[in-house]
mmCIF file of C-alpha atoms in Angstrom:
data_model
loop_
_atom_site.group_PDB
_atom_site.id
_atom_site.type_symbol
_atom_site.label_atom_id
_atom_site.label_comp_id
_atom_site.label_asym_id
_atom_site.label_seq_id
_atom_site.Cartn_x
_atom_site.Cartn_y
_atom_site.Cartn_z
ATOM 1 C CA MET S 29 -0.253 0.220 -0.260
ATOM 2 C CA ASN S 30 2.736 2.106 1.070
ATOM 3 C CA SER S 31 4.675 3.300 -2.455
ATOM 4 C CA LYS S 32 7.631 6.082 -2.417
ATOM 5 C CA ASN S 33 5.854 8.590 -3.048
ATOM 6 C CA ASP S 34 3.590 8.438 -0.042
ATOM 7 C CA ASN S 35 4.265 10.643 2.913
ATOM 8 C CA ARG S 36 3.276 10.297 6.174
ATOM 9 C CA PHE S 37 1.099 13.045 8.120
ATOM 10 C CA PRO S 38 0.280 13.005 11.884
ATOM 11 C CA LEU S 39 -3.470 14.130 11.834
ATOM 12 C CA ARG S 40 -5.837 14.856 14.700
ATOM 13 C CA LEU S 41 -9.391 14.295 14.207
ATOM 14 C CA ASP S 42 -12.613 14.877 16.989
ATOM 15 C CA ASP S 43 -15.084 11.829 17.540
ATOM 16 C CA VAL S 44 -17.041 13.084 14.765
ATOM 17 C CA THR S 45 -14.953 14.022 11.783
ATOM 18 C CA ARG S 46 -12.980 10.739 12.465
ATOM 19 C CA TRP S 47 -17.140 9.429 12.963
ATOM 20 C CA LYS S 48 -17.545 10.847 9.524
ATOM 21 C CA ILE S 49 -14.721 9.035 7.775
ATOM 22 C CA GLU S 50 -15.440 5.664 9.189
ATOM 23 C CA SER S 51 -18.896 6.149 7.709
ATOM 24 C CA TRP S 52 -18.739 7.354 4.125
ATOM 25 C CA TYR S 53 -15.383 6.128 3.062
ATOM 26 C CA LYS S 54 -16.659 2.421 1.525
ATOM 27 C CA GLN S 55 -20.014 4.119 0.570
ATOM 28 C CA ASP S 56 -17.685 6.550 -1.531
ATOM 29 C CA ASP S 57 -15.547 3.193 -2.933
ATOM 30 C CA CYS S 58 -12.979 4.032 -1.171
ATOM 31 C CA GLN S 59 -10.286 1.306 -0.796
ATOM 32 C CA SER S 60 -9.186 2.772 2.684
ATOM 33 C CA ARG S 61 -9.949 5.481 5.265
ATOM 34 C CA ASN S 62 -6.494 7.137 3.700
ATOM 35 C CA GLU S 63 -7.860 7.225 0.163
ATOM 36 C CA PHE S 64 -11.000 8.814 1.710
ATOM 37 C CA VAL S 65 -9.178 11.740 3.185
ATOM 38 C CA VAL S 66 -7.165 12.198 0.245
ATOM 39 C CA LYS S 67 -10.353 12.958 -1.918
ATOM 40 C CA ALA S 68 -11.359 14.715 0.711
ATOM 41 C CA VAL S 69 -8.994 17.202 1.104
ATOM 42 C CA ASN S 70 -8.049 17.381 -3.044
ATOM 43 C CA PHE S 71 -11.637 18.337 -3.391
ATOM 44 C CA TYR S 72 -11.703 20.897 -1.008
ATOM 45 C CA ALA S 73 -8.543 22.301 -1.996
ATOM 46 C CA ASP S 74 -9.995 22.760 -5.645
ATOM 47 C CA PHE S 75 -13.076 24.174 -4.691
ATOM 48 C CA LEU S 76 -10.956 27.213 -2.444
ATOM 49 C CA ALA S 77 -8.943 27.511 -5.633
ATOM 50 C CA GLY S 78 -11.898 27.848 -8.110
ATOM 51 C CA GLN S 79 -13.123 30.733 -4.868
ATOM 52 C CA VAL S 80 -9.872 32.409 -5.211
ATOM 53 C CA ASN S 81 -9.347 32.432 -8.764
ATOM 54 C CA GLY S 82 -12.997 32.786 -10.241
ATOM 55 C CA VAL S 83 -12.248 29.090 -12.195
ATOM 56 C CA LEU S 84 -14.900 27.079 -11.940
ATOM 57 C CA PRO S 85 -13.810 23.780 -10.511
ATOM 58 C CA ALA S 86 -13.425 20.568 -12.297
ATOM 59 C CA ALA S 87 -16.739 19.041 -12.304
ATOM 60 C CA ILE S 88 -18.799 22.110 -12.608
ATOM 61 C CA GLN S 89 -16.552 22.764 -15.696
ATOM 62 C CA SER S 90 -16.942 19.274 -16.846
ATOM 63 C CA ALA S 91 -20.668 19.475 -16.688
ATOM 64 C CA ILE S 92 -20.395 22.396 -18.643
ATOM 65 C CA ASP S 93 -18.323 20.880 -21.231
ATOM 66 C CA GLY S 94 -20.650 17.740 -21.475
ATOM 67 C CA ARG S 95 -23.486 20.079 -22.118
ATOM 68 C CA LEU S 96 -21.851 22.161 -24.207
ATOM 69 C CA GLY S 97 -20.737 19.326 -26.363
ATOM 70 C CA MET S 98 -24.622 18.242 -26.637
ATOM 71 C CA PHE S 99 -25.460 21.478 -27.483
ATOM 72 C CA GLU S 100 -22.526 21.903 -30.844
ATOM 73 C CA ASP S 101 -23.692 18.162 -32.229
ATOM 74 C CA ARG S 102 -27.302 18.878 -31.753
ATOM 75 C CA LEU S 103 -26.716 22.167 -33.904
ATOM 76 C CA ALA S 104 -24.142 20.156 -36.495
ATOM 77 C CA ARG S 105 -27.134 17.952 -37.249
ATOM 78 C CA LEU S 106 -29.491 20.658 -37.664
ATOM 79 C CA PHE S 107 -27.431 23.074 -40.137
ATOM 80 C CA TYR S 108 -26.950 19.515 -41.390
ATOM 81 C CA LYS S 109 -30.693 18.991 -42.841
ATOM 82 C CA LEU S 110 -31.333 22.169 -43.037
ATOM 83 C CA ALA S 111 -27.975 22.372 -45.730
ATOM 84 C CA VAL S 112 -29.677 19.595 -47.378
ATOM 85 C CA GLU S 113 -33.074 20.534 -47.689
ATOM 86 C CA MET S 114 -31.826 23.920 -49.161
ATOM 87 C CA ASP S 115 -30.058 22.404 -51.667
ATOM 88 C CA MET S 116 -32.890 20.952 -52.109
ATOM 89 C CA GLY S 117 -35.264 23.172 -52.988
ATOM 90 C CA MET S 118 -32.613 25.434 -54.718
ATOM 91 C CA SER S 119 -32.242 22.557 -57.117
ATOM 92 C CA ALA S 120 -35.923 22.257 -57.622
ATOM 93 C CA VAL S 121 -36.031 26.206 -58.328
ATOM 94 C CA LEU S 122 -33.493 25.515 -60.779
ATOM 95 C CA ASP S 123 -34.708 23.124 -63.012
ATOM 96 C CA CYS S 124 -37.652 25.376 -63.591
ATOM 97 C CA ILE S 125 -35.813 28.352 -64.480
ATOM 98 C CA GLN S 126 -32.829 30.030 -66.502
ATOM 99 C CA VAL S 127 -30.690 31.979 -64.599
ATOM 100 C CA ASP S 128 -27.605 33.634 -65.848
ATOM 101 C CA ALA S 129 -24.749 34.236 -64.626
ATOM 102 C CA ASP S 130 -24.660 38.071 -63.889
ATOM 103 C CA TYR S 131 -28.548 37.462 -61.880
ATOM 104 C CA LEU S 132 -26.461 35.236 -59.509
ATOM 105 C CA ARG S 133 -23.428 37.430 -59.003
ATOM 106 C CA LYS S 134 -26.030 40.847 -58.254
ATOM 107 C CA LEU S 135 -28.578 38.830 -56.286
ATOM 108 C CA ARG S 136 -25.970 37.001 -54.126
ATOM 109 C CA SER S 137 -24.513 40.875 -54.195
ATOM 110 C CA ASP S 138 -27.727 42.065 -52.891
ATOM 111 C CA SER S 139 -28.430 39.596 -50.143
ATOM 112 C CA VAL S 140 -24.499 40.139 -48.391
ATOM 113 C CA LYS S 141 -26.237 43.347 -48.545
ATOM 114 C CA ASN S 142 -29.672 42.744 -47.020
ATOM 115 C CA VAL S 143 -28.344 40.124 -44.108
ATOM 116 C CA LYS S 144 -25.813 42.825 -43.275
ATOM 117 C CA ALA S 145 -28.255 45.392 -42.562
ATOM 118 C CA THR S 146 -30.142 42.916 -40.668
ATOM 119 C CA ASN S 147 -27.614 41.572 -39.197
ATOM 120 C CA GLY S 148 -29.076 38.173 -40.212
ATOM 121 C CA LEU S 149 -32.746 38.912 -38.931
ATOM 122 C CA LEU S 150 -34.525 38.988 -42.353
ATOM 123 C CA THR S 151 -38.448 37.049 -42.663
ATOM 124 C CA PHE S 152 -39.236 35.643 -45.577
ATOM 125 C CA GLU S 153 -42.154 38.409 -44.804
ATOM 126 C CA GLN S 154 -40.233 41.412 -44.851
ATOM 127 C CA LYS S 155 -39.002 40.655 -48.384
ATOM 128 C CA ALA S 156 -41.926 39.937 -49.800
ATOM 129 C CA ARG S 157 -42.655 43.132 -48.898
ATOM 130 C CA GLU S 158 -39.418 44.593 -50.487
ATOM 131 C CA GLN S 159 -40.606 42.859 -53.852
ATOM 132 C CA LEU S 160 -44.420 44.407 -53.627
ATOM 133 C CA ASP S 161 -42.988 47.881 -52.308
ATOM 134 C CA ASP S 162 -39.836 47.968 -54.841
ATOM 135 C CA GLY S 163 -42.052 46.366 -57.638
ATOM 136 C CA ALA S 164 -38.679 44.405 -58.478
ATOM 137 C CA GLY S 165 -38.503 40.360 -59.272
ATOM 138 C CA ASP S 166 -41.588 40.952 -62.364
ATOM 139 C CA ASP S 167 -38.499 41.775 -64.715
ATOM 140 C CA GLN S 168 -36.961 38.227 -64.327
ATOM 141 C CA TRP S 169 -40.139 36.110 -64.781
ATOM 142 C CA GLN S 170 -42.054 38.076 -68.604
ATOM 143 C CA ASN S 171 -40.538 37.959 -71.735
#
């Protein structure tokens, strides 16, 4: 049990603290009372370091990282599905109409300006109202 790295440390405990160690070390799956005390001291030291440094304790940081990882995975799946749907829609539209490269360049330029101007909060309804107000879009479809 003792290795070269173990250091003996005299420790005096009151009866209540000793009783707590005796009561809890097996329930915490510790092999010995010493292992339980080492875990408790490390836990408390990490807690104090977290308060002093403003750094989250390892358990909380791990939980946050786990939740963020799940959130990231969910967003990645949703973005993938959205990209598939968008590709299907664009393919269906382009199968029905003929557009030239100049029109697409102008459309992309206008779209980038619109998204920047609205900080990405542009809705389909806003765009439809804008098209009706400007009378734009009609030229492309009329012969």
